[in-house]
Coordinates of C-alpha atoms in Angstrom, one line a residue:
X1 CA 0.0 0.0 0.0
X2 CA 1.2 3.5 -0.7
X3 CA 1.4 6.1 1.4
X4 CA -1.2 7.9 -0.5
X5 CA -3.6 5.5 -0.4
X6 CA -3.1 5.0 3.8
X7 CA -3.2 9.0 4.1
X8 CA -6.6 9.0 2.3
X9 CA -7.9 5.9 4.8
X10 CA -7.0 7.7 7.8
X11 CA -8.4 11.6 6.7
X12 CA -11.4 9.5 6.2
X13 CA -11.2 8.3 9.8
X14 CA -10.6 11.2 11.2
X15 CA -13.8 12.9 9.4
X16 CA -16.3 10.2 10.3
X17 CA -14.7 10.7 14.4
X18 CA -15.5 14.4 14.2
X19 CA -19.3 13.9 13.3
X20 CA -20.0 11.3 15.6
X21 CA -21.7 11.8 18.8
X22 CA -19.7 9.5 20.5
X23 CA -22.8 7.0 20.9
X24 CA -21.8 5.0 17.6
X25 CA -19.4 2.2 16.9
X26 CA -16.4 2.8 14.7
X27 CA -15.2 -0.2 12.6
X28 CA -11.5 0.0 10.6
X29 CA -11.1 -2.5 8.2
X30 CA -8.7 -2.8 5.8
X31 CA -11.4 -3.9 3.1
X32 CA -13.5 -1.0 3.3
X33 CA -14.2 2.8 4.4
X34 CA -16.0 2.7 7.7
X35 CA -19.0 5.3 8.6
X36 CA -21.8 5.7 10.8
X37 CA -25.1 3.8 10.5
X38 CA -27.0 4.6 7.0
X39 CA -30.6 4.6 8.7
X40 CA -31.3 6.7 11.8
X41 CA -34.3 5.2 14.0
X42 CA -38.0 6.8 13.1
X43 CA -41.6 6.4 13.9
X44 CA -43.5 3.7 11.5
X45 CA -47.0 5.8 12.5
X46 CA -48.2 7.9 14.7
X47 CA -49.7 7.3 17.8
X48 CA -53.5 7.1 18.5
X49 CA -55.6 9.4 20.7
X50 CA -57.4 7.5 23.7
X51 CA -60.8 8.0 25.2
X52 CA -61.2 6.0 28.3
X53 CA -63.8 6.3 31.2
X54 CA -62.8 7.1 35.1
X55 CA -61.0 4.4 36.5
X56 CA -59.8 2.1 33.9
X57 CA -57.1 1.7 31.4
X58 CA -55.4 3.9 29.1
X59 CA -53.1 2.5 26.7
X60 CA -50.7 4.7 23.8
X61 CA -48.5 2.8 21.2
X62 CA -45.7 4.5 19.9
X63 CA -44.6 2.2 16.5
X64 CA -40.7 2.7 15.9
X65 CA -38.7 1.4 13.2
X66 CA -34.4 0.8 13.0
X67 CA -34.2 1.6 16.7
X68 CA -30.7 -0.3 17.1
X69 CA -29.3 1.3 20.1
X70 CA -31.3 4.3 20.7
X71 CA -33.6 4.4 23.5
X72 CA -37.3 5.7 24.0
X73 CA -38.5 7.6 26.5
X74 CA -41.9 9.2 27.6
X75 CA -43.0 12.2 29.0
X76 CA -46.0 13.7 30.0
X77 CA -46.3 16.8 27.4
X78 CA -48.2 19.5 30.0
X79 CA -45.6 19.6 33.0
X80 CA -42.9 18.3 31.4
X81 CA -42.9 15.0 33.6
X82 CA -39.9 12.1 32.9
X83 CA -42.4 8.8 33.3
X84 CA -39.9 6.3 31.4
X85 CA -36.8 6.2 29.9
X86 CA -36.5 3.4 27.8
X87 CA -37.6 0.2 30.0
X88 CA -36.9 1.7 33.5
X89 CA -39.8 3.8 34.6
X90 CA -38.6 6.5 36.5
X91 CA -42.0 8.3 37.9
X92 CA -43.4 7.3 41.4
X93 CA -46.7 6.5 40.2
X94 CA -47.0 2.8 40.7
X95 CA -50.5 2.7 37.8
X96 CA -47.7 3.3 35.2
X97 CA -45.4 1.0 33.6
X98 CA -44.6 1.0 30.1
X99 CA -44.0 -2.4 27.4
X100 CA -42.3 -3.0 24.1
X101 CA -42.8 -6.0 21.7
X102 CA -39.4 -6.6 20.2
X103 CA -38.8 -2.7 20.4
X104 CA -41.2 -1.7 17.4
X105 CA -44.5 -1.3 19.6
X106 CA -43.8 0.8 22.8
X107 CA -46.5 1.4 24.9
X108 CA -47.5 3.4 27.7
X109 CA -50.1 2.1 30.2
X110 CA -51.8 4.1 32.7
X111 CA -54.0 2.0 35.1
X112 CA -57.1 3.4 36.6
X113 CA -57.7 6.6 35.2
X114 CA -58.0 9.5 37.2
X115 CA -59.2 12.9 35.5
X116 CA -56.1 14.0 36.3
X117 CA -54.2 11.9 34.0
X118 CA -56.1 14.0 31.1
X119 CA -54.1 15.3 28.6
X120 CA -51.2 14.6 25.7
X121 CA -47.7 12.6 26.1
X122 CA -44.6 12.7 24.3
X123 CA -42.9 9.3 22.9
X124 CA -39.5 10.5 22.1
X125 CA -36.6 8.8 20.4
X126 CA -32.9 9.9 21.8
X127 CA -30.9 10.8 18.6
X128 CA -28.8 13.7 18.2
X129 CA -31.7 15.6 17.2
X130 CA -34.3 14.0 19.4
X131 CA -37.7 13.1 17.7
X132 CA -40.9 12.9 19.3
X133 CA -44.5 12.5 18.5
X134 CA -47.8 12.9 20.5
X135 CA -50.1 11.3 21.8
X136 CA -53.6 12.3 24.1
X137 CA -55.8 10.5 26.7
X138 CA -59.1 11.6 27.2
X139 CA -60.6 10.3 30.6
X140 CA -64.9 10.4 30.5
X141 CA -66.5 11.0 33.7
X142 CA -69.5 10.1 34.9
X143 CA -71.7 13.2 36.3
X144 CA -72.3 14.0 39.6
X145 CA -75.2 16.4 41.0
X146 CA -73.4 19.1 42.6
X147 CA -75.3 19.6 45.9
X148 CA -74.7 22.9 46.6
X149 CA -75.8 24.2 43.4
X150 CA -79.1 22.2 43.3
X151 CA -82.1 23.1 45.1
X152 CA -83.1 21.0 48.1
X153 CA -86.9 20.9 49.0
X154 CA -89.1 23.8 48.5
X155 CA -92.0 25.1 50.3
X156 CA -94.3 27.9 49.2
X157 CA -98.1 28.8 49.0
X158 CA -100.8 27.9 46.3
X159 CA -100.3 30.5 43.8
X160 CA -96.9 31.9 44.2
X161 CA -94.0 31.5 41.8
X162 CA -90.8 28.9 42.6
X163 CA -87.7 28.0 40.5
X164 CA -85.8 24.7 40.8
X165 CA -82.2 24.5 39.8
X166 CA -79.9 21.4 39.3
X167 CA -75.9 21.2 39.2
X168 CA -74.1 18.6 37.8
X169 CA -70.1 18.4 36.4
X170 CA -68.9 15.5 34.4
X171 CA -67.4 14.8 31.0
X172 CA -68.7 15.2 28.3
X173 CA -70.9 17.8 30.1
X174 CA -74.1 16.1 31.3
X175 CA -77.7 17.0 30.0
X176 CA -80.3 17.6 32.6
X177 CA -84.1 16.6 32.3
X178 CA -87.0 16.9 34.8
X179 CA -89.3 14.2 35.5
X180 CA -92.2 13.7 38.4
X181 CA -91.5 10.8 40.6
X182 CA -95.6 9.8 39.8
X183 CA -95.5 10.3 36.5
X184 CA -97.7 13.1 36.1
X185 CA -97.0 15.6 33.7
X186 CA -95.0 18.5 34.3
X187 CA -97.2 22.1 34.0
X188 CA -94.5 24.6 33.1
X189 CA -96.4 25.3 29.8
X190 CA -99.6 24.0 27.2
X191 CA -99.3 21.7 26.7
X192 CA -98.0 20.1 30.0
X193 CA -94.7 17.5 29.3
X194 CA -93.4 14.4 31.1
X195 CA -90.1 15.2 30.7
X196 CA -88.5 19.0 30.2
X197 CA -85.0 19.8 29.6
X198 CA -82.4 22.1 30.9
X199 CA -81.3 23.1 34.6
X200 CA -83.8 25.2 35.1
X201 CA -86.9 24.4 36.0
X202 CA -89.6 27.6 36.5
X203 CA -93.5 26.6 37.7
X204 CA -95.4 30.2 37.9
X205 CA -99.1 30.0 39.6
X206 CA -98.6 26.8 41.3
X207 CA -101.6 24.4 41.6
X208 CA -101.7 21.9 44.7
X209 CA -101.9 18.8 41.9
X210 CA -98.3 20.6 41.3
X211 CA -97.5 19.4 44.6
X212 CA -94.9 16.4 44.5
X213 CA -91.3 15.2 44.5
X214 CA -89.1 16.0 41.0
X215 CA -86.3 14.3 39.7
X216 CA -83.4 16.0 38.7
X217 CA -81.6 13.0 36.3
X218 CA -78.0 14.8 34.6
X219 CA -76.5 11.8 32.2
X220 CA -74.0 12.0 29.5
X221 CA -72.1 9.1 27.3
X222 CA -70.7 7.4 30.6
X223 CA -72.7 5.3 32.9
X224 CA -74.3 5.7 34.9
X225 CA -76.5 8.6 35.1
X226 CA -77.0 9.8 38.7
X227 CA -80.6 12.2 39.4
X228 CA -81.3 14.1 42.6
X229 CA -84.8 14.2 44.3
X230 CA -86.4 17.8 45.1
X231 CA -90.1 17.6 46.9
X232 CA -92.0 20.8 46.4
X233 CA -94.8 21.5 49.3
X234 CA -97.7 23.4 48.2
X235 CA -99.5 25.4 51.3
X236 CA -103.1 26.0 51.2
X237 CA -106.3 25.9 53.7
X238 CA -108.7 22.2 53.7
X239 CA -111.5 21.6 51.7
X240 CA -114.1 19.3 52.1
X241 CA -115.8 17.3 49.7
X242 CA -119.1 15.0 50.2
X243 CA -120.2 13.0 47.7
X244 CA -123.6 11.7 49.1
X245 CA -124.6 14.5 51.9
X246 CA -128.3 12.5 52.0
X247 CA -127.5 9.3 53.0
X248 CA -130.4 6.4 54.0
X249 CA -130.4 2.7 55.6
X250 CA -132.4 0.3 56.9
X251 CA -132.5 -0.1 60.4
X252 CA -129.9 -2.7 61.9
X253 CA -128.0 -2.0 59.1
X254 CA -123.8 -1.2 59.1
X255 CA -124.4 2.3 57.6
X256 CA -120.7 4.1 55.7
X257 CA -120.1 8.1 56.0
X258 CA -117.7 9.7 53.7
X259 CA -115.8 13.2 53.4
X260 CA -112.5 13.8 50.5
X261 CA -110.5 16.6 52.3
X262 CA -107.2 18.0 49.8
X263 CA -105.2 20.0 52.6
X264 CA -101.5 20.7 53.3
X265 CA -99.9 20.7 55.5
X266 CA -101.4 18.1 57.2
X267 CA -104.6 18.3 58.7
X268 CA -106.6 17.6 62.3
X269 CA -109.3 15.4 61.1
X270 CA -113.0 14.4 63.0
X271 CA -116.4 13.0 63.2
X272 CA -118.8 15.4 64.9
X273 CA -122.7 14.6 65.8
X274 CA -125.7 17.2 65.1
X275 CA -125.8 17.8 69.0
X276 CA -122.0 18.9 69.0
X277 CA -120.4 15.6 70.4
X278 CA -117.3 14.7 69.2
X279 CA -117.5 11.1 67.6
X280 CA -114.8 8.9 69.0
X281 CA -114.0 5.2 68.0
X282 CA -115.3 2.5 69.3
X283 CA -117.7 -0.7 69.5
X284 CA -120.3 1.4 67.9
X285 CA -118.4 3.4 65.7
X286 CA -115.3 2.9 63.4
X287 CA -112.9 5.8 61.6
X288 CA -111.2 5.3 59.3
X289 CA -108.6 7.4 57.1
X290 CA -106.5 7.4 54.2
X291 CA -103.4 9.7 53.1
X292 CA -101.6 9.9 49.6
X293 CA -100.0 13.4 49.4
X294 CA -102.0 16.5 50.3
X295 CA -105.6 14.3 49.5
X296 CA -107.6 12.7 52.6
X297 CA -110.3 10.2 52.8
X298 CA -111.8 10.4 55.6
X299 CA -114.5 6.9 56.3
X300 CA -117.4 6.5 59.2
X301 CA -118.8 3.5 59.5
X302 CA -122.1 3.3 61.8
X303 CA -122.5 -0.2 63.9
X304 CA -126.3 -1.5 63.4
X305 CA -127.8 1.6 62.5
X306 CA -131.1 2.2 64.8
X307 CA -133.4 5.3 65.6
X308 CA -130.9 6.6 68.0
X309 CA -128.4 7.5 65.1
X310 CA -130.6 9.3 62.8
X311 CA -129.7 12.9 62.0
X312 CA -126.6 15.3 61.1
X313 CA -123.0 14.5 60.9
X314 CA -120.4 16.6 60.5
X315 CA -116.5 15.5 58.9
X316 CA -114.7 18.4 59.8
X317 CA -110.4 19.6 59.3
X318 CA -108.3 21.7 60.0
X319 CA -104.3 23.3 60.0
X320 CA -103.0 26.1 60.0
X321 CA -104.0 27.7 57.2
X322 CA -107.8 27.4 57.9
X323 CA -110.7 24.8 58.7
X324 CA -113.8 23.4 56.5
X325 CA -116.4 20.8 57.3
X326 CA -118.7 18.8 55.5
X327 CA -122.2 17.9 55.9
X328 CA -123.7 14.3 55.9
X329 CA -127.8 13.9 57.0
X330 CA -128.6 10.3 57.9
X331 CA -132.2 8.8 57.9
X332 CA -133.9 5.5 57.6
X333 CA -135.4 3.4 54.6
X334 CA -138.3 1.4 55.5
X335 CA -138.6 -1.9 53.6
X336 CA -142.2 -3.0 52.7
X337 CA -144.0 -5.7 55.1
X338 CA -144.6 -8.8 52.9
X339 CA -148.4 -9.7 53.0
X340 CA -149.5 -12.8 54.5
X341 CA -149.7 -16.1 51.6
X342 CA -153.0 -16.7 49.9
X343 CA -155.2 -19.4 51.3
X344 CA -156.9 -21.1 48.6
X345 CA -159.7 -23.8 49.5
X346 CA -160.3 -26.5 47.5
X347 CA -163.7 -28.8 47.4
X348 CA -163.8 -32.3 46.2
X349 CA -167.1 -33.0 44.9
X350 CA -168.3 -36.6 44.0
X351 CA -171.1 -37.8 41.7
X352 CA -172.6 -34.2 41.3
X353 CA -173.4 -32.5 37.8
X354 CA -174.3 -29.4 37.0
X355 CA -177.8 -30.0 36.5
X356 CA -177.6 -31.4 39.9
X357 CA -176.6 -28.0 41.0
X358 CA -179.0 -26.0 39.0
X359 CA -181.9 -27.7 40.7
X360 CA -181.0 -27.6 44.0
X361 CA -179.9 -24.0 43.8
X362 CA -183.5 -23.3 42.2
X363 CA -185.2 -25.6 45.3
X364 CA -182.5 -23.8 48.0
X365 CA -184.4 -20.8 46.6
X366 CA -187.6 -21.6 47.2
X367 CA -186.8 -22.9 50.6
X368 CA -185.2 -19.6 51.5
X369 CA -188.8 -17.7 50.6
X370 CA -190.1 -20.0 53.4
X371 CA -187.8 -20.9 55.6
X372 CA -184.8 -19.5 58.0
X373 CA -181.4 -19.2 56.9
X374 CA -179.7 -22.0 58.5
X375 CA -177.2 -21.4 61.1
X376 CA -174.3 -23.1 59.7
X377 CA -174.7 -20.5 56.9
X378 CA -174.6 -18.0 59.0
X379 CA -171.5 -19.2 60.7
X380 CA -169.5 -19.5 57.4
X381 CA -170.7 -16.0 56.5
X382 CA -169.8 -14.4 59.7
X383 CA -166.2 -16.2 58.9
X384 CA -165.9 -15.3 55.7
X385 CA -166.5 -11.5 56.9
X386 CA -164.1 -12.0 59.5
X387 CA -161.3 -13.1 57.1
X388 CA -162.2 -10.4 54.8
X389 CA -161.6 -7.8 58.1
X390 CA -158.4 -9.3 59.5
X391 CA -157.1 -8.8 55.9
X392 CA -158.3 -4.9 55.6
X393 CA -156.5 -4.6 59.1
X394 CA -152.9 -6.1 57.7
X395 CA -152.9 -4.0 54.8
X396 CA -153.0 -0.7 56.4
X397 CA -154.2 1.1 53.2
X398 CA -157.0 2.6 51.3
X399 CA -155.8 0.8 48.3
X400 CA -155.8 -2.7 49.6
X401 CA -159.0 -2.3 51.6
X402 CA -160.8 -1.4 48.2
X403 CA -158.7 -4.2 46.3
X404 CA -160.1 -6.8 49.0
X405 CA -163.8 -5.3 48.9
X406 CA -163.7 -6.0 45.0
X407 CA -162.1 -9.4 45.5
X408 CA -164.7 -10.7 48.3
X409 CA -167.7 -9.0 45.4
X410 CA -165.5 -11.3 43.1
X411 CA -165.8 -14.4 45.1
X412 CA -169.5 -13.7 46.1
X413 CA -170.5 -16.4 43.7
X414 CA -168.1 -19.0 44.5
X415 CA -168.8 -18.7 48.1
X416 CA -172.8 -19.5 47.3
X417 CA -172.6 -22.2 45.6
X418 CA -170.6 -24.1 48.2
X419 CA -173.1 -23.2 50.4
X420 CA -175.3 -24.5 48.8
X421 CA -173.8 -28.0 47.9
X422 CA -173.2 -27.9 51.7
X423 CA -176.6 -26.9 52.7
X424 CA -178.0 -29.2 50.2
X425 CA -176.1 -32.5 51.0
X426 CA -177.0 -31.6 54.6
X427 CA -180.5 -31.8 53.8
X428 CA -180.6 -35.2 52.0

């Protein structure tokens, strides 16, 4: 070898020493010129955003290609944090640790989220001129109802105005509906809603069938959704219904009062008599109520109604607001008597015709121009009047007494011709 050509080999040398960084390896071979690596390390793609709820595991791949012996590092992009460098994590947070897969995939993992742990991080590559890329975590929270933002219960008077507001933070930011816990419609405006939207929730005028608990419900694209409940209390004086104020029964009889009283807030409720005494429970009598919000049934039930209980009752209530009572008159229904059964006589005749009859009725005649009425006739007349008496005397009525008159004229001719058969078979 000349001396030119080994001159030429070492200025070589010396240039490839002055631009390295001291992190390469410098090969002299006789063969060949030696230099630095042809391919500096790079990322093969970039790395994807996250979107993870509260408490569970965020993930972000960093691809690299030609990484030889340069090292990767993370770092969290807003503070300027060191979490890893390479595969030593150097951060005291025990939820992160960090993984490669034959040092093209590097990933950082970030166990149970906190909302704290929002925000980007930088995957960086250590060459002279370091490279880097980012890469953002975006933790969802589930809403909460902020409690001092949101009303708690409300009280005002039938009438007046309120407003009911409700709170809630989360992320994405939750959407707030009103709904009543029974369902009924909501009366903010015609016509009336089950469900209305917003954290605002304005009643003007209120109506006691306004009266009732709301639900507050704040929800957004992470479960689960969380509602707060607000009773509003509507202040107004009793009143009394009565849906039967005449009210009749038979004697002996269990006989039912009943009074509807809408009041809040709650009420002193009673039974009073027409002659001002207080009607307390017992053997003879039985109260009864029933509550369901600001509506009262009051119930009196009457033990074998007799004479004694006839007359006025009064349900009465009161609070604070005011007092109102209803008015119930009791009185008897008499049921009919049932009139005493029909007696109905039969005669058995035997070997008698009708022209049997005819002749004896025409000689009975004859004998009557002459001779007394006999005494059993009498007797069976005198009875016959008696029955037709004792059945004037259990009817009671003008009606029946003429009715029985007719039916006796009726009979009349009946009646004579079993006398007759009688009177004539006691003659042969």
């Amino acid at each position: 070898m000349t001396l030119r050509a080994l001159l030429d080999r070492w200025w070589i040398l010396l240039i490839s020493f002055y631009f390295s960084t001291g992190k390469c390896y410098i090969e002299l071979e006789p063969s060949r010129i030696i230099t630095n690596s042809d391919v500096d390390p790079d990322f093969s793609g970039p790395i994807n955003n996250v979107t993870v709820a509260l408490g569970r595991e965020a993930v972000l791949t960093c691809p690299v290609t030609d990484l030889a012996h340069y090292k990767v590092g993370w770092m969290k992009a807003e503070d300027q944090t060191i979490l890893s460098l390479h595969t030593k994590v150097v951060t005291h947070n025990n939820r992160i640790s960090v993984s490669h897969d034959n040092q093209l995939i590097w990933q950082l993992h970030i166990r149970q989220v906190r909302e704290s742990d929002k925000g980007c991080y930088m995957c960086q590559i250590n060459t002279s001129v370091m490279k880097k890329q980012l890469g953002c975590i975006d933790v969802q929270v589930p809403p909460d109802i902020i409690d001092d933002g949101t009303s708690s219960d409300v009280t005002v008077h039938e009438g007046e105005n309120v407003t009911l507001v409700c709170k809630a933070t989360g992320h994405p930011e939750p959407k707030i509906v009103w709904r009543r816990e029974d369902g009924e419609h909501i009366m903010v405006k015609k016509p009336a809603k089950d469900i209305f939207k917003g954290d605002t929730l304005s009643l003007t005028k209120l109506e006691r069938r306004q009266m009732g608990a709301y639900l507050c419900i704040a929800s957004n694209e992470v479960p689960p959704a969380v509602s707060k409940r607000i009773n509003l209390n509507i202040n107004f004086a009793p009143k009394i219904k009565v849906p039967n104020q005449l009210l009749g029964a038979p004697l002996g009889t269990d006989v039912q009062l009943e009074c509807y009283v809408e009041a809040y807030p709650n009420t002193i409720n009673y039974w009073v008599k027409y002659n001002g005494h207080v009607i307390l429970p017992g053997t003879k009598h039985i109260v009864l109520e029933e509550r369901s919000s600001y509506k009262i049934h009051m119930k009196l039930i009457v033990k074998a109604f007799n004479e004694s209980d006839l007359g006025i009752y009064l349900c009465t209530s009161s609070n604070s607001l005011g007092r109102d009572e209803g008015t119930i008159r009791l009185y008897e229904i008499k049921i009919p008597t049932t009139p005493p059964p029909t007696t109905t006589v039969t005669t058995h005749t035997t070997g008698v015709t009708r022209n049997e009859i005819t002749s004896t009725e025409q000689s009975f005649r004859q004998t009557t121009k002459s001779t007394t009425v006999p005494k059993m006739f009498t007797v069976i007349d005198t009875s016959l009047n008696s029955v037709e008496l004792s059945s004037n005397e259990l009817t009671g009525s003008s009606s029946r007494r003429r009715s029985g008159i007719s039916a006796s004229q009726h009979h009349q001719p009946t009646i004579l011709l079993i006398v007759t058969i009688l009177f004539y078979a006691a003659i042969r």
